Amino acid sequence: DFATIDESHSPSKEYNWGYDPLNYNIPEGSYSTDPFRGEVRILEFKQMIKALKEAGIRVNMDVVYNHTYYTVNSNLNKLVPGYYYRQDCWGNFSNGSGCGNELATERSMVRKLIIDSVRYWAREYKIDGFRFDLMGLIDIPTINEIRMALNEIDTSIMMYGEGWTGGSSPLPDHLKSLKCNVRQLPGTGVFNDDLRDGLRGHVFHAGDPGFASGGPGREESVKFGIVGAGYHDQVDYQRVAYSKGPWAAEPAQSINYAEAHDNLTLWDKLQASCPGADEETLIAMHKLCGALVLTFQGIPFLHGGMEFLRTKYGDHNSYQSPDEVNWMDWERKYRYREVFEYYRGLIALRKAHPAFRMGTADEIRHHLRFLPTAPGLVAYMLRDHANGDPWETIVVIFNADSQERKVSLPGHDWVVVVDGHRAGSDMLRQFEGDIVSVPSRSALVLVDGASYRASYSC
């Protein structure tokens, strides 16, 4: 339930994403047909969830248990003054959220409030997953107890969040649910910002290019994402963007993404970091990012509309921006149909082939080997029917260079299933030889011919 939206105005001119929580256990009324009757928002929310599930769509909810909109005048502070919020050494409310306060999640009744709330949403509304805003402000024991509570309901319920804070906090670092502590959070994932900025450039410097836009020295950050943020002997961790070592115990703890609701969309970022580039070049870079994210080990994350080059017209913080900025421009789906089909083909490839979805870091270390490449290229091989895949050997190559480049292959008989224009599991063409040319700003996925033909003869 949002604090800054006046639900009595319909339609309301105010807009907010909802990072201004007032009440945790009730849907926001401005989305309902009648905000004055509490049962209406509850019923309509449940009807929405039911309809989405009937369409085969699981529903994850973004939850903000790190702070509330009000502090001194919040319901929690009125109930037990000073208990629910952290204070600094001078007795002032601490502001690790950047929003004026932070909940003292390590205190028993605050922890119980959060666990009970998450359990309520999962049981009553059948929510399938929870994305925790600024999860670094929530202590590790609380996150783990939430995980255990959800496991009692349904072990398939997802938990993931932002493994960072919005400012300094009196909660000691070793107790924070930070990215660097995720090994202590079994069953919980974090957003891989090392990978994000490796792909597209620094998130707070619009003009900074990433690997896909020709930025130099980003290859190891890309390789870090490919292996799911775990340990791999062929990754030089000292050259990874931020984390100078592996942090994920298992690949499912790495949420791989190039774009989310915060900051510039990928399309806007590419335009800002590549001034003067024509649309064809920008589209090639965008598709390269999509191919990267959707072939990495771990959990791929796509921002809605990314598949048709979503733009917010350069707005990097649109939490209060109008519909004209935040809405889905469906005309772009038709205008950029080729990009949409490319993303759909990549998703189909990933779903059909478990080699791209290995479940353990040990499997990745055994089956995934990087191939020698020059700067601006990254290539790897998935070998020995990885994760039970019908394809014995898969080679994936990313060329971010502005020129066509050649890469040596471990064999001579190949079938191409992904190139810079089309993607999927079907053969695009056959290739014979141990050196392949990869066009500029494109991905290439090849399968050994023998196992490809065998998989289609069964």
Short mmCIF file of C-alpha atoms in Angstrom, two decimals, residues 222-223 226 288 290-297 355-356 367-373 376-383 391-400 406-411 414-420 436-439 442-448:
data_model
loop_
_atom_site.label_atom_id
_atom_site.label_comp_id
_atom_site.label_asym_id
_atom_site.label_seq_id
_atom_site.Cartn_x
_atom_site.Cartn_y
_atom_site.Cartn_z
CA VAL A 222 31.40 -11.32 -19.25
CA LYS A 223 33.12 -14.63 -18.45
CA ILE A 226 28.86 -16.94 -18.19
CA LEU A 288 24.27 -9.21 -28.67
CA GLY A 290 20.25 -10.47 -25.33
CA ALA A 291 22.27 -13.41 -26.60
CA LEU A 292 24.73 -12.97 -23.75
CA VAL A 293 22.12 -12.85 -20.98
CA LEU A 294 20.12 -15.78 -22.34
CA THR A 295 23.08 -18.15 -22.72
CA PHE A 296 24.69 -17.52 -19.32
CA GLN A 297 24.54 -20.02 -16.49
CA ALA A 355 23.29 -27.30 -21.17
CA PHE A 356 22.49 -23.60 -20.64
CA HIS A 367 31.41 -29.02 -18.77
CA LEU A 368 32.20 -25.37 -19.62
CA ARG A 369 35.58 -24.42 -21.05
CA PHE A 370 36.59 -21.10 -22.56
CA LEU A 371 38.27 -21.00 -25.95
CA PRO A 372 41.28 -18.77 -26.75
CA THR A 373 40.18 -15.43 -28.21
CA GLY A 376 36.66 -7.96 -27.94
CA LEU A 377 35.68 -11.61 -28.20
CA VAL A 378 34.55 -14.24 -25.71
CA ALA A 379 33.98 -17.87 -26.69
CA TYR A 380 33.23 -21.00 -24.73
CA MET A 381 32.40 -24.65 -25.24
CA LEU A 382 29.78 -26.77 -23.48
CA ARG A 383 31.04 -30.33 -23.74
CA TRP A 391 23.82 -32.03 -28.01
CA GLU A 392 27.30 -33.27 -27.15
CA THR A 393 29.26 -30.11 -27.94
CA ILE A 394 27.98 -26.55 -28.14
CA VAL A 395 30.22 -23.59 -28.97
CA VAL A 396 29.06 -20.05 -28.14
CA ILE A 397 30.94 -17.03 -29.49
CA PHE A 398 30.40 -13.32 -28.84
CA ASN A 399 32.11 -10.79 -31.08
CA ALA A 400 31.73 -7.23 -29.79
CA LYS A 406 37.90 -15.49 -36.70
CA VAL A 407 37.78 -18.09 -33.93
CA SER A 408 39.28 -21.59 -33.87
CA LEU A 409 36.84 -24.44 -33.24
CA PRO A 410 37.41 -27.83 -31.55
CA GLY A 411 36.27 -29.86 -34.56
CA TRP A 414 29.17 -27.91 -37.22
CA VAL A 415 25.57 -26.73 -37.39
CA VAL A 416 24.79 -23.04 -36.77
CA VAL A 417 21.62 -22.42 -34.71
CA VAL A 418 22.18 -18.77 -33.68
CA ASP A 419 23.78 -15.92 -35.59
CA GLY A 420 23.35 -12.16 -35.57
CA VAL A 436 34.83 -19.77 -38.22
CA SER A 437 34.30 -16.12 -39.12
CA VAL A 438 32.05 -14.24 -36.70
CA PRO A 439 30.48 -11.02 -38.04
CA SER A 442 27.05 -10.58 -33.13
CA ALA A 443 26.71 -13.93 -31.41
CA LEU A 444 27.20 -17.35 -32.94
CA VAL A 445 26.05 -20.67 -31.49
CA LEU A 446 27.25 -23.87 -33.16
CA VAL A 447 26.48 -27.52 -32.40
CA ASP A 448 28.59 -30.49 -33.39
#
